[in-house]
Short mmCIF file of C-alpha atoms in Angstrom, two decimals:
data_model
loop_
_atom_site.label_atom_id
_atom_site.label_comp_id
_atom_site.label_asym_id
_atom_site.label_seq_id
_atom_site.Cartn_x
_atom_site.Cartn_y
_atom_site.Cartn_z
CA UNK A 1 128.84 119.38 103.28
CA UNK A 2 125.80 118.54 101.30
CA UNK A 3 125.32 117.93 97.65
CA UNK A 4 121.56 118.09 96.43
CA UNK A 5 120.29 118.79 92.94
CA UNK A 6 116.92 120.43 93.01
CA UNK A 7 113.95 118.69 90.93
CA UNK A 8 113.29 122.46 89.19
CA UNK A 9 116.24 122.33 86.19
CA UNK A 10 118.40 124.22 88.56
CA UNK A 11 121.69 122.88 87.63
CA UNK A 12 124.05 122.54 90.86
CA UNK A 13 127.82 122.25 89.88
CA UNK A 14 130.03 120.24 92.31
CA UNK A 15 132.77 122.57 92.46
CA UNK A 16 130.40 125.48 93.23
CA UNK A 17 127.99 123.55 95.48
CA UNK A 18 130.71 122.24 97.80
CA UNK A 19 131.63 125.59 99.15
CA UNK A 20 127.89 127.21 98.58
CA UNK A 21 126.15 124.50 100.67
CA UNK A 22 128.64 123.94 103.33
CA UNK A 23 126.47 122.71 106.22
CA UNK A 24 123.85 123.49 104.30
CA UNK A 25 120.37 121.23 106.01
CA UNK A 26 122.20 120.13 109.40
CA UNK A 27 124.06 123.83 110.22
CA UNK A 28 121.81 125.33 112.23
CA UNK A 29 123.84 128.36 112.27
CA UNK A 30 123.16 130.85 109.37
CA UNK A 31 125.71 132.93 107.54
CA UNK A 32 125.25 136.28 106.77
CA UNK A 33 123.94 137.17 103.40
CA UNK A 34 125.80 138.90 101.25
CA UNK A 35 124.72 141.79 99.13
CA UNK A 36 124.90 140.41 95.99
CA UNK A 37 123.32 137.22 96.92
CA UNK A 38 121.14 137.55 93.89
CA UNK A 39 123.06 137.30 91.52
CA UNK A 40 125.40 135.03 92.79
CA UNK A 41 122.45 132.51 93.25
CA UNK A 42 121.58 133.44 89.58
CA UNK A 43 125.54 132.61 89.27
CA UNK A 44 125.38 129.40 91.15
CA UNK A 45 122.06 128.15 89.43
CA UNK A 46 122.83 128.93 86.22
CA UNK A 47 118.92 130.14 85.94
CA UNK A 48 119.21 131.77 82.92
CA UNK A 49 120.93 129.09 80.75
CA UNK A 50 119.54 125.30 81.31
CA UNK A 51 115.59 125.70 80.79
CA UNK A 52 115.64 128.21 78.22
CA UNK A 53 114.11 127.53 74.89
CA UNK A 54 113.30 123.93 75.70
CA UNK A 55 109.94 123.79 75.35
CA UNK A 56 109.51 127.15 72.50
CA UNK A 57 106.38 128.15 71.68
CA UNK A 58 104.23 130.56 69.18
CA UNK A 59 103.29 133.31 71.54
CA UNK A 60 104.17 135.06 74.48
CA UNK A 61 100.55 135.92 75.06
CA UNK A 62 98.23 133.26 76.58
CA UNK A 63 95.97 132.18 74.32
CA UNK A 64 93.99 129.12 73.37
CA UNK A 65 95.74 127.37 70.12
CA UNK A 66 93.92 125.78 67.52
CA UNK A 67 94.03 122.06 67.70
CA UNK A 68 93.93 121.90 63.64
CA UNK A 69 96.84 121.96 61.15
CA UNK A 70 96.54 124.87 59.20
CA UNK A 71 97.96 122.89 56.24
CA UNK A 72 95.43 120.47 54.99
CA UNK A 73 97.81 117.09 54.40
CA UNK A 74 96.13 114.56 51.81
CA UNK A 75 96.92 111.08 52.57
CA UNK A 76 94.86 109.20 49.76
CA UNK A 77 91.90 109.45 47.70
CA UNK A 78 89.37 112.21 49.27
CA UNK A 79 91.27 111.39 52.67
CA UNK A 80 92.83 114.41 54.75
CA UNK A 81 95.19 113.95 57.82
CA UNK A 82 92.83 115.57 60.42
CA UNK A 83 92.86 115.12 64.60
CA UNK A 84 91.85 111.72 65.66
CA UNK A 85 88.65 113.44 67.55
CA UNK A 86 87.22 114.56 64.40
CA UNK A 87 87.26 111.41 62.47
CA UNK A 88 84.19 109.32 63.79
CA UNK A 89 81.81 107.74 61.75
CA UNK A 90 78.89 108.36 64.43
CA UNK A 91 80.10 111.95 65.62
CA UNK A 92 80.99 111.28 68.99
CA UNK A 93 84.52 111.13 70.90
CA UNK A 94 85.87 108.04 71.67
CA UNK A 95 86.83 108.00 75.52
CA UNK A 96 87.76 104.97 76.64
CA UNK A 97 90.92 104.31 74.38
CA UNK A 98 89.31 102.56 71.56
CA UNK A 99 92.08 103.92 69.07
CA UNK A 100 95.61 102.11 69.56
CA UNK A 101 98.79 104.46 69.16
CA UNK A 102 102.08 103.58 69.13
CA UNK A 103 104.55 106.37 69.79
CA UNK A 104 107.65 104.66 67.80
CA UNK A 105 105.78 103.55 64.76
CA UNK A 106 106.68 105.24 61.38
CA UNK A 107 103.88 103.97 59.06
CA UNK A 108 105.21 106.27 56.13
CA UNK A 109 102.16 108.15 56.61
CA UNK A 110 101.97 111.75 56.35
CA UNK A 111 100.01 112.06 59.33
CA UNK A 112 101.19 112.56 62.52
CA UNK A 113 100.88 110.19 65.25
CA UNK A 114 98.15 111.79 66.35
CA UNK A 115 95.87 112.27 63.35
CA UNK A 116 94.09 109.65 61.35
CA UNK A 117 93.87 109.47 57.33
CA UNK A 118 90.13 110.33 57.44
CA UNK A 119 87.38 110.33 54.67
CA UNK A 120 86.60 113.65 53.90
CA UNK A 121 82.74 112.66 54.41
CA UNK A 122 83.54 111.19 58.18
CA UNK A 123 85.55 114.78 58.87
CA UNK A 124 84.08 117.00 61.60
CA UNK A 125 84.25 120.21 61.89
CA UNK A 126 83.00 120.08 66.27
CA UNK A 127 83.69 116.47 68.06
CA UNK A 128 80.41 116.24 70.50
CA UNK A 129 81.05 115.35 73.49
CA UNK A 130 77.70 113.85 75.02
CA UNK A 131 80.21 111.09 76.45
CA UNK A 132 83.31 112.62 77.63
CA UNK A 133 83.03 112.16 81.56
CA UNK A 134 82.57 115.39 83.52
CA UNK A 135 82.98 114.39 87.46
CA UNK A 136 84.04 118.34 88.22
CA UNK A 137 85.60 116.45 91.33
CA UNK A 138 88.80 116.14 92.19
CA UNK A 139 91.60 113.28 92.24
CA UNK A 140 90.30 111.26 89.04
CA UNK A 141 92.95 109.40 87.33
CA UNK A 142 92.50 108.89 83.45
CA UNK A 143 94.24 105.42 83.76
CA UNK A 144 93.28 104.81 79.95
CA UNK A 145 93.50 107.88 78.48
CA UNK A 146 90.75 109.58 76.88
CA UNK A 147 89.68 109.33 73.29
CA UNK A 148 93.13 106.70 72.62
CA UNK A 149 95.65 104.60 74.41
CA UNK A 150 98.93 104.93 73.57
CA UNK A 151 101.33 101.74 73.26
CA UNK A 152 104.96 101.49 72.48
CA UNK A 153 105.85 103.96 75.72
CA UNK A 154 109.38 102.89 76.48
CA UNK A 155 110.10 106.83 78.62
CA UNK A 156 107.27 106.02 80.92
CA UNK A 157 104.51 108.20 78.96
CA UNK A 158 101.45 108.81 80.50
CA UNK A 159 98.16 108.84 78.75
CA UNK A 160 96.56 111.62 77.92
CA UNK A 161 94.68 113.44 80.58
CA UNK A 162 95.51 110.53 82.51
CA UNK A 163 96.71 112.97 85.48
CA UNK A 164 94.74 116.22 84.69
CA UNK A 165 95.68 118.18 87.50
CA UNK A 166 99.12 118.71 86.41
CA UNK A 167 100.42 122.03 85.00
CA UNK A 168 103.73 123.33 83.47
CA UNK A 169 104.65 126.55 84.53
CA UNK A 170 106.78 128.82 82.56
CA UNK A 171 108.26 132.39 82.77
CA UNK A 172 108.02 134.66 80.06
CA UNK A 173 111.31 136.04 78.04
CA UNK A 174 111.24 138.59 75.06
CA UNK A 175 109.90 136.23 72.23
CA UNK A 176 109.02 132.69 73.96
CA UNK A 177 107.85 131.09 76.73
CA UNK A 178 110.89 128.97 78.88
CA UNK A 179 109.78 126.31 81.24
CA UNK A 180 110.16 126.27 84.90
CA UNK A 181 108.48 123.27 86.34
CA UNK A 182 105.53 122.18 87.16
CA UNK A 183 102.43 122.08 89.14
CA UNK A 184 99.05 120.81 90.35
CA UNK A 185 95.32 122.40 90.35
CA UNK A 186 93.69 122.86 93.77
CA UNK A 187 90.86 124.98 92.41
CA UNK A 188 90.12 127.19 89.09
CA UNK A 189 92.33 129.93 90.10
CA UNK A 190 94.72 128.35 92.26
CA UNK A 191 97.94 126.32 91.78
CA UNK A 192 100.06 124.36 94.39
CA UNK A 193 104.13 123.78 93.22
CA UNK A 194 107.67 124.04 94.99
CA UNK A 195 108.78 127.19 96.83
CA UNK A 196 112.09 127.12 94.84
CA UNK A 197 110.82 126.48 91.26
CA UNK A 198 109.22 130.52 91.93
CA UNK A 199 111.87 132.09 94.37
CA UNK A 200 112.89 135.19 93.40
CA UNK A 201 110.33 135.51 90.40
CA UNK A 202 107.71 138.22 90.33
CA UNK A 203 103.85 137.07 89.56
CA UNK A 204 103.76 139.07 86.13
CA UNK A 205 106.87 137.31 84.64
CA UNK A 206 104.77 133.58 84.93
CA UNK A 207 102.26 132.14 83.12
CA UNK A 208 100.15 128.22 83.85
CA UNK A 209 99.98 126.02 81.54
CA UNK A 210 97.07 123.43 82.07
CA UNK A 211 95.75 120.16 80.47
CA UNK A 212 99.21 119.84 78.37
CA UNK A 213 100.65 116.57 77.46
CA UNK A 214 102.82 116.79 74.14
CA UNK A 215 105.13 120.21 74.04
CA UNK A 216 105.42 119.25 70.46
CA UNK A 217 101.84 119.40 68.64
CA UNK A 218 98.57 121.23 69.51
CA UNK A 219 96.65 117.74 67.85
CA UNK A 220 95.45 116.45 71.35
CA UNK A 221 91.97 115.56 71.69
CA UNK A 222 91.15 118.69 74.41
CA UNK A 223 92.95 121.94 74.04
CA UNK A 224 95.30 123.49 77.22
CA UNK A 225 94.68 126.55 78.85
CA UNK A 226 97.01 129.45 79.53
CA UNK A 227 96.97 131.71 82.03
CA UNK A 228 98.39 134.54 84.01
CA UNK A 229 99.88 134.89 87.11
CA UNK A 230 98.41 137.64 89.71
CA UNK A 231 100.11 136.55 92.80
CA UNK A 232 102.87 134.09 94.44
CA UNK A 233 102.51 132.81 98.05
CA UNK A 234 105.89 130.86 98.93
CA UNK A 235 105.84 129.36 102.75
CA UNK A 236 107.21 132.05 104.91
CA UNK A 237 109.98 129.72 106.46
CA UNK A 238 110.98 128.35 103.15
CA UNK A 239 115.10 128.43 102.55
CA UNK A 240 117.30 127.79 99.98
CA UNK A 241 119.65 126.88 102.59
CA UNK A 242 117.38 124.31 103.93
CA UNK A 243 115.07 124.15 101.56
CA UNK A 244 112.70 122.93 104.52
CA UNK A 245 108.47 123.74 103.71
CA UNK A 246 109.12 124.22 99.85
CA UNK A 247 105.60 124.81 98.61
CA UNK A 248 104.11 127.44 96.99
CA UNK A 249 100.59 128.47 96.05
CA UNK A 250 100.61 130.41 92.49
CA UNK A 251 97.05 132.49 92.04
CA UNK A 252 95.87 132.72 88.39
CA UNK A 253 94.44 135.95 87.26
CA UNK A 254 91.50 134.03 85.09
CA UNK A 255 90.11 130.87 86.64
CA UNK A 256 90.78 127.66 84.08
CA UNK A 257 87.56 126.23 82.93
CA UNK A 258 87.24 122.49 83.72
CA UNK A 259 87.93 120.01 80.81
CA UNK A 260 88.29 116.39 80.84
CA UNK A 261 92.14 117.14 80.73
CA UNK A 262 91.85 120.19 83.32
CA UNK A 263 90.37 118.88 86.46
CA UNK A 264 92.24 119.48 90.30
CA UNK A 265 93.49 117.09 92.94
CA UNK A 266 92.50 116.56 95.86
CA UNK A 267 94.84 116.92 98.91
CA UNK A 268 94.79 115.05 102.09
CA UNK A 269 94.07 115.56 105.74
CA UNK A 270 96.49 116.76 107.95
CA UNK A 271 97.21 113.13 109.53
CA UNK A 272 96.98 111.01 106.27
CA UNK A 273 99.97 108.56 105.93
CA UNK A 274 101.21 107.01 102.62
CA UNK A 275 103.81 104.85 104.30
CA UNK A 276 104.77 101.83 101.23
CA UNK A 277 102.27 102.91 99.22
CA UNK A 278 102.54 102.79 95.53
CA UNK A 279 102.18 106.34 94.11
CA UNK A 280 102.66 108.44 91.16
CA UNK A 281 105.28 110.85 89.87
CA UNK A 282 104.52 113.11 86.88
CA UNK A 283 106.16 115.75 84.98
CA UNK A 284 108.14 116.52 81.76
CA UNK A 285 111.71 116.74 83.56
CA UNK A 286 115.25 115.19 82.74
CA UNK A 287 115.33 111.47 81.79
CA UNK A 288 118.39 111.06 84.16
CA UNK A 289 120.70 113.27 86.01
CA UNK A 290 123.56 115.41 84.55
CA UNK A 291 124.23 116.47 80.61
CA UNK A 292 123.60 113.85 79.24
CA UNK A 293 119.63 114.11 80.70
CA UNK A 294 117.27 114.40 78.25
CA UNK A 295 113.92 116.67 78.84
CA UNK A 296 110.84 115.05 77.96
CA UNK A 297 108.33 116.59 75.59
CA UNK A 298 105.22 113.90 76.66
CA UNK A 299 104.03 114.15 80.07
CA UNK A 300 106.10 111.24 81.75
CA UNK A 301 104.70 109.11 84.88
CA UNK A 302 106.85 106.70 87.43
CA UNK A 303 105.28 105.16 89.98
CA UNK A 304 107.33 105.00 93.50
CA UNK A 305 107.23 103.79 96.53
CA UNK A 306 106.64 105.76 99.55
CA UNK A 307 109.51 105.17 102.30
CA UNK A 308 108.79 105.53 105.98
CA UNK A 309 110.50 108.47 107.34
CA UNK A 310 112.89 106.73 109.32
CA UNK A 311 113.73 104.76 106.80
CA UNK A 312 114.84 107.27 104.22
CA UNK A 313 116.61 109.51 106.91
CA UNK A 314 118.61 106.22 107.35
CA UNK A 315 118.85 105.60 103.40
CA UNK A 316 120.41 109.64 102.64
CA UNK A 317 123.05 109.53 105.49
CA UNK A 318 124.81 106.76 103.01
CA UNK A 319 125.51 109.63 100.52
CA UNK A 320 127.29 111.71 100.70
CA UNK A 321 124.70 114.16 102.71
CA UNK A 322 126.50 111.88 105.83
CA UNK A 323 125.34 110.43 108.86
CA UNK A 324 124.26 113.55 110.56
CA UNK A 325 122.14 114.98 107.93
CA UNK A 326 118.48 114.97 109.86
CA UNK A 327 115.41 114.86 107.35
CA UNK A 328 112.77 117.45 108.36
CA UNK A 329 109.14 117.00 109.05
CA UNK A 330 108.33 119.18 106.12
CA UNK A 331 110.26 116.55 103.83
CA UNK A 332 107.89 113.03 102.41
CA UNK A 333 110.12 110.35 100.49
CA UNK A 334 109.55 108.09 97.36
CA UNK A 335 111.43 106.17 95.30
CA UNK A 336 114.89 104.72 95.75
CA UNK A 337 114.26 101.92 93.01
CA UNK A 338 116.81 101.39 90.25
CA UNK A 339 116.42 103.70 86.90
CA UNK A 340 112.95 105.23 88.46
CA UNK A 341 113.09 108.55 90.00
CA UNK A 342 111.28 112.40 89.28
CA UNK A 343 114.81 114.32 88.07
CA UNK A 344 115.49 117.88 86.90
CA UNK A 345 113.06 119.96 85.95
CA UNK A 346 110.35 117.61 87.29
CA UNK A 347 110.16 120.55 90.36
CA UNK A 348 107.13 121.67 91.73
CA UNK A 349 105.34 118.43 89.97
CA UNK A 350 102.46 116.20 92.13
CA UNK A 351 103.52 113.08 94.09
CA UNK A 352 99.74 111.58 93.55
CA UNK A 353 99.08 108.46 95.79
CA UNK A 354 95.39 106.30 96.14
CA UNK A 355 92.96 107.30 98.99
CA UNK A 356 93.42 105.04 101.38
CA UNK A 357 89.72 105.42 101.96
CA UNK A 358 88.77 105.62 98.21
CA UNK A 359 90.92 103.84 96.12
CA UNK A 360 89.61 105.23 92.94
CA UNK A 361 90.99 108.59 93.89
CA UNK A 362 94.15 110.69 93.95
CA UNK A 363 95.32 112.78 96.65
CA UNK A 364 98.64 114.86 96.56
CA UNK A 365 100.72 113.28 98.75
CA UNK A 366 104.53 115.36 97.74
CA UNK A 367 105.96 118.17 95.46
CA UNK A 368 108.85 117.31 93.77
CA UNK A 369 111.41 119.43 95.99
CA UNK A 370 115.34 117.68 95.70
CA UNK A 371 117.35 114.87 95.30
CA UNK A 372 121.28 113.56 95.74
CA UNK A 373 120.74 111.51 92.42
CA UNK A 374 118.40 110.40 90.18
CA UNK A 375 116.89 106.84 89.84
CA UNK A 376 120.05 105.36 92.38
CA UNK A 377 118.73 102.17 93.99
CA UNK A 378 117.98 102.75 97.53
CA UNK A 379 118.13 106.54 97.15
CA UNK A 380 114.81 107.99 97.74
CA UNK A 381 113.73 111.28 96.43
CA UNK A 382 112.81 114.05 98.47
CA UNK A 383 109.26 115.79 98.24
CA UNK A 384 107.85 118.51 100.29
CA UNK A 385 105.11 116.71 103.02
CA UNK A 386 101.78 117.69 101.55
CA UNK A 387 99.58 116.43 104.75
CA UNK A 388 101.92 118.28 107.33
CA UNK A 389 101.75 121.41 105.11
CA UNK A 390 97.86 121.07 104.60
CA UNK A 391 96.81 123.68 107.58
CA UNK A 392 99.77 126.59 105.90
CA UNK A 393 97.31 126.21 102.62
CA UNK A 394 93.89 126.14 104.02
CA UNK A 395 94.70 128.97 106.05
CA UNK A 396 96.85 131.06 103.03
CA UNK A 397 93.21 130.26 100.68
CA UNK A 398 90.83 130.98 103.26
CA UNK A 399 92.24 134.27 103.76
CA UNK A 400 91.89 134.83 100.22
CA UNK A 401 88.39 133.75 100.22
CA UNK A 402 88.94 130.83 97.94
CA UNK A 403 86.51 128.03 98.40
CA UNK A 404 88.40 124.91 99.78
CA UNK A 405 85.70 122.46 98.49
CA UNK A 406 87.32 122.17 94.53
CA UNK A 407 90.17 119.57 96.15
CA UNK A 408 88.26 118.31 99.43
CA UNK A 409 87.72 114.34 98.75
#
């Protein structure tokens, strides 16, 4: 019998699990499904109890929120707290991490970490943006951040924009928006994530967050982008019993509008392997696994190994999956390094690894899809295979008429 906690915030009890899963992966046999197998997976999951209300925001409606205080906070002598952007002597944004913040430091200050105590003469009303790099080409990590660099990260914070292809993706509830998981952009309308973070959810109840970083202010330098859902394609032979091909494209109803924090990846061909590769995990998931896991509110990075095949078939049949458990094509590992690991709610999220041809560039190698633990040494994490599931989204876009040259290297 298998044990497996699910990177989406699905919450998998042990005394539930053990006779839900039995034989779950290896069993090739399948059980018939019951008629209420709805709700007991809602049951089982716990879907409506451990996401909700994390992440709580204004409006249910998508909508593009100011990235100004609407209470002007004086902090001296003609000096307002105002967004770091908008305090430059010579009017233009600073993109290369001139400005220094640390996360932990409490200056007494009224302003907020990320807001400066600005002369009311060097205030702008518009940053211009002559400077801010537009590539419109996919895979380009923001290793510095743009317009600051943040220092005293001890959760493993990413800068911001640094990985602008991520998205959060949340369904909508009476008076709030509840995260899900997360994603990547292929293309302005289109968004790749895990087959379970949308199973069993209808295209009108989401909505895409991209070009987020803190779930806690609207003071970043570039402004996210909401947007509706107007279709879900989940791989035909994806299973919750197997949980073999979990990927999913999500089609937006209004294309996003490329940003220096809203650009796509790129994904790789068919063949590409990543095998010991240093990559990178991103999302806003648990900090660890179980209660005590703590979701993070600043887009969080870890950067993994990727283990050969063979190796991490050999690495899960010393858990508890057991020695027959058989790791599927579909399935790309990373990780099994002490205290670093994607975790709950990091579903769905990219698994971004170098070009082997272009080092300077990101293609999406994984989506978060499961793991026994989180962060055990020598206990990779599981991620749906990206190349070997290449030709399934080509062929799902193409038939859609949606250009394939936004995430082609």
């Amino acid at each position: 019998m298998y044990l497996i906690n699910l990177a989406n915030g699905i919450s998998m009890r042990a005394t539930i699990i053990t006779v839900c899963l039995l034989g779950v992966l290896y069993n090739p046999v399948r059980t018939q499904i019951p008629d209420n197998y709805e709700k007991l997976l809602e049951k089982i999951f716990d879907t409506n109890s451990t996401l909700n209300s994390i992440f709580d925001t204004k409006s249910t409606e998508p909508e593009q929120e100011s990235n100004l205080d609407s209470q002007v906070r004086i902090c001296g002598l003609n000096k307002e707290c105002v967004p770091r952007i908008l305090c430059n002597k010579d009017g233009t944004v600073k993109i290369y991490g001139q400005d220094l913040i640390n996360l932990r430091m409490d200056n007494g200050s009224p302003c907020t970490y990320l807001e400066l105590c600005c002369d009311v003469s060097s205030k702008l009303q518009q940053p211009k943006a002559e400077d801010v790099p537009q590539r419109n080409a996919c895979g380009y990590r923001n290793s510095n951040g743009i317009s600051f660099k943040i220092t005293g990260a001890k959760n493993n914070e990413s800068e911001f924009a640094e990985f602008p292809w991520i998205v959060a993706i949340f369904t909508k509830s009476a008076n709030k928006k509840d995260y899900k998981c997360g994603g990547s952009i292929l293309a302005p309308n289109v968004v790749l994530t895990a087959a379970h973070c949308v199973w069993n959810l209808q295209s009108a109840s989401l909505m895409v967050r991209a070009g987020e970083w803190d779930f806690e202010t609207t003071l970043e330098p570039f402004l996210h982008q909401d947007a509706r859902v107007s279709e879900i394609i989940r791989h035909e032979d994806f299973s919750l019993s197997t949980i073999f091909n979990d990927i999913a494209l999500v089609i937006l109803k209004t294309p996003l509008t490329w940003a220096p924090n809203v650009q796509p990846i790129c994904l790789p061909d068919a063949h590409t392997t990543f095998d010991n590769k240093r990559c990178f995990a991103s999302g806003w998931g648990q900090d660890k696994f179980g209660r005590n896991g703590i979701y993070q509110h600043i887009l969080k990075k870890i950067e993994l190994p990727i283990v050969p095949h063979a190796t991490c078939q050999a690495q899960l049949r010393r858990t508890r999956l057991s020695r027959f458990f058989q790791l599927d094509k579909s399935f790309i590992c990373a990780g099994g390094e002490l205290g670093k690991d994607t975790c709950k709610g990091d579903g769905g999220s990219p698994l971004s690894c170098p070009d082997p041809n272009n080092p300077g560039r990101y293609l999406q190698a994984g989506v978060v899809s499961w793991g026994v633990e989180c962060g055990v040494e020598n206990v990779p994490g599981v991620y749906a295979n990206v190349a070997y599931l290449r030709d399934w989204i080509i062929e799902k876009l193409m038939t859609r008429g949606i250009d394939t040259k936004f995430f082609t290297p």
